[in-house]
């Protein structure tokens, strides 16, 4: 999450302090439409997976907690656990 927080600070130089895990990044305008694709690239790099924009919603990017859950938490497939 440090890379994401650093990116948010880079894009928002006036941002002081940390970003709360449940802060609405969209509502707070920490991620805007101009930087959204760059943010997707960052998440793909961090997760090692591509993100299909047809399979996500804006809510998947709303908070750091949701981003961690949706993109940065490994999923365990039933084949791997069986």
XYZ file of N, CA and C in Angstrom:
246
model
N 0.818 -1.197 0.000
C 0.000 0.000 0.000
C 0.859 1.257 0.000
N 2.125 1.094 0.378
C 3.019 2.257 0.385
C 3.169 2.854 -1.013
N 3.243 2.004 -2.028
C 3.376 2.496 -3.404
C 2.141 3.279 -3.830
N 0.980 2.810 -3.424
C -0.263 3.496 -3.774
C -0.334 4.841 -3.054
N -0.006 4.846 -1.772
C -0.014 6.088 -1.008
C 0.992 7.082 -1.581
N 2.175 6.599 -1.964
C 3.181 7.480 -2.564
C 2.656 8.057 -3.875
N 1.981 7.246 -4.677
C 1.413 7.724 -5.940
C 0.362 8.803 -5.675
N -0.496 8.568 -4.676
C -1.527 9.554 -4.337
C -0.894 10.877 -3.918
N 0.186 10.817 -3.147
C 0.873 12.037 -2.725
C 1.545 12.734 -3.912
N 2.084 11.942 -4.833
C 2.712 12.517 -6.030
C 1.689 13.273 -6.872
N 0.498 12.694 -7.017
C -0.550 13.309 -7.835
C -1.261 14.445 -7.110
N -1.136 14.472 -5.798
C -1.821 15.478 -4.981
C -0.820 16.122 -4.036
N 0.047 17.015 -4.560
C 1.116 17.587 -3.752
C 0.634 18.318 -2.498
N -0.594 18.772 -2.475
C -1.121 19.466 -1.308
C -1.634 18.524 -0.223
N -1.611 17.222 -0.499
C -2.104 16.238 0.459
C -1.143 16.132 1.634
N -1.641 16.441 2.811
C -0.809 16.383 4.016
C -1.151 15.129 4.798
N -0.142 14.472 5.330
C -0.367 13.297 6.157
C -0.726 12.071 5.344
N -1.238 11.082 6.051
C -1.570 9.814 5.410
C -2.969 9.811 4.824
N -3.292 8.687 4.234
C -4.620 8.480 3.671
C -5.257 7.351 4.476
N -6.394 7.625 5.074
C -7.078 6.607 5.875
C -7.528 5.452 4.990
N -7.481 4.228 5.510
C -7.867 3.060 4.706
C -9.302 3.111 4.200
N -10.169 3.861 4.906
C -11.563 3.934 4.494
C -11.950 5.279 3.877
N -10.944 6.116 3.593
C -11.234 7.409 2.958
C -11.660 7.185 1.513
N -12.714 7.871 1.100
C -13.217 7.754 -0.266
C -12.299 8.543 -1.195
N -11.485 7.825 -1.951
C -10.477 8.449 -2.814
C -11.107 9.212 -3.975
N -12.252 8.737 -4.426
C -12.943 9.394 -5.540
C -13.604 10.684 -5.045
N -14.349 10.567 -3.956
C -15.051 11.725 -3.388
C -14.066 12.811 -2.960
N -12.911 12.401 -2.428
C -11.888 13.359 -1.990
C -11.063 13.886 -3.167
N -11.365 13.396 -4.356
C -10.679 13.806 -5.589
C -9.179 13.519 -5.563
N -8.817 12.432 -4.892
C -7.413 12.020 -4.877
C -7.059 11.232 -6.127
N -8.077 10.657 -6.763
C -7.922 10.008 -8.068
C -8.917 10.684 -8.988
N -8.426 11.248 -10.075
C -9.343 11.883 -11.029
C -9.308 11.147 -12.356
N -10.188 11.524 -13.239
C -10.309 10.826 -14.512
C -9.050 10.937 -15.364
N -8.306 12.010 -15.209
C -7.089 12.197 -16.004
C -5.997 11.191 -15.607
N -5.974 10.799 -14.349
C -4.929 9.903 -13.854
C -5.401 8.473 -13.653
N -6.655 8.194 -13.957
C -7.226 6.890 -13.636
C -6.502 5.750 -14.351
N -6.220 5.901 -15.627
C -5.545 4.818 -16.352
C -4.129 4.588 -15.833
N -3.466 5.656 -15.437
C -2.147 5.504 -14.820
C -2.272 4.741 -13.500
N -3.325 5.006 -12.750
C -3.568 4.299 -11.502
C -3.827 2.810 -11.761
N -4.586 2.510 -12.809
C -4.835 1.115 -13.196
C -3.502 0.432 -13.511
N -2.636 1.112 -14.266
C -1.308 0.556 -14.590
C -0.521 0.253 -13.323
N -0.572 1.150 -12.351
C 0.121 0.929 -11.083
C -0.424 -0.312 -10.383
N -1.746 -0.450 -10.318
C -2.343 -1.615 -9.661
C -1.985 -2.910 -10.382
N -1.955 -2.866 -11.702
C -1.568 -4.053 -12.464
C -0.121 -4.435 -12.171
N 0.740 -3.444 -12.095
C 2.146 -3.688 -11.779
C 2.289 -4.281 -10.377
N 1.581 -3.734 -9.415
C 1.676 -4.203 -8.035
C 1.076 -5.593 -7.842
N -0.010 -5.865 -8.535
C -0.697 -7.145 -8.360
C -0.126 -8.248 -9.253
N 0.505 -7.845 -10.357
C 0.998 -8.836 -11.309
C -0.099 -9.382 -12.208
N -1.286 -8.805 -12.136
C -2.425 -9.243 -12.947
C -2.961 -8.077 -13.754
N -3.545 -8.403 -14.904
C -4.194 -7.334 -15.665
C -5.584 -7.101 -15.086
N -6.080 -5.898 -15.245
C -7.399 -5.526 -14.746
C -8.309 -5.313 -15.943
N -9.336 -6.132 -16.026
C -10.323 -6.014 -17.094
C -11.352 -4.976 -16.661
N -11.367 -3.840 -17.325
C -12.259 -2.752 -16.938
C -13.734 -3.112 -17.104
N -14.019 -4.200 -17.824
C -15.402 -4.665 -17.955
C -15.858 -5.418 -16.699
N -14.898 -5.830 -15.867
C -15.223 -6.651 -14.701
C -15.102 -5.904 -13.367
N -14.869 -4.607 -13.408
C -14.730 -3.823 -12.186
C -15.732 -2.675 -12.195
N -15.946 -2.107 -11.011
C -16.797 -0.922 -10.905
C -15.998 0.168 -10.215
N -16.497 1.352 -10.234
C -15.818 2.473 -9.588
C -15.664 2.207 -8.089
N -16.589 1.464 -7.508
C -16.509 1.145 -6.080
C -15.272 0.317 -5.738
N -14.735 -0.418 -6.702
C -13.519 -1.202 -6.474
C -12.297 -0.317 -6.233
N -12.394 0.958 -6.552
C -11.277 1.894 -6.426
C -11.540 2.986 -5.389
N -12.627 2.873 -4.648
C -13.061 3.935 -3.762
C -12.181 4.142 -2.540
N -11.729 3.069 -1.905
C -10.925 3.187 -0.684
C -9.695 2.294 -0.775
N -8.702 2.582 0.049
C -7.513 1.734 0.094
C -7.869 0.328 0.553
N -8.808 0.212 1.495
C -9.242 -1.113 1.946
C -9.836 -1.915 0.796
N -10.707 -1.282 0.021
C -11.345 -1.980 -1.101
C -10.319 -2.332 -2.177
N -9.384 -1.458 -2.451
C -8.332 -1.735 -3.437
C -7.512 -2.937 -2.984
N -7.166 -2.979 -1.694
C -6.401 -4.113 -1.160
C -7.186 -5.409 -1.330
N -8.468 -5.384 -0.959
C -9.315 -6.573 -1.068
C -9.445 -7.043 -2.506
N -9.724 -6.109 -3.390
C -10.067 -6.454 -4.781
C -8.855 -6.809 -5.635
N -7.738 -6.112 -5.418
C -6.621 -6.259 -6.352
C -5.335 -6.795 -5.737
N -5.160 -6.655 -4.435
C -3.857 -6.979 -3.854
C -3.891 -8.141 -2.864
N -5.054 -8.749 -2.670
C -5.148 -9.912 -1.815
C -5.212 -11.150 -2.691
N -4.254 -12.053 -2.529
C -4.269 -13.262 -3.372
C -5.531 -14.079 -3.142
N -6.048 -14.623 -4.202
C -7.210 -15.493 -4.094
C -6.732 -16.934 -4.144
N -7.405 -17.790 -3.418
C -7.067 -19.194 -3.395
C -8.125 -19.925 -4.217
N -7.674 -20.568 -5.280
C -8.635 -21.293 -6.116
C -8.975 -22.631 -5.465
N -10.135 -23.164 -5.760
C -10.549 -24.429 -5.169
C -9.674 -25.571 -5.661
N -9.128 -25.482 -6.862
C -8.233 -26.513 -7.386
C -6.929 -26.546 -6.597
N -6.458 -25.393 -6.182
C -5.195 -25.335 -5.446
C -5.362 -25.847 -4.020
N -6.546 -25.700 -3.464
C -6.749 -26.126 -2.082
C -7.196 -27.565 -1.981
N -7.541 -28.203 -3.101
C -8.094 -29.552 -3.063
C -7.062 -30.568 -3.234
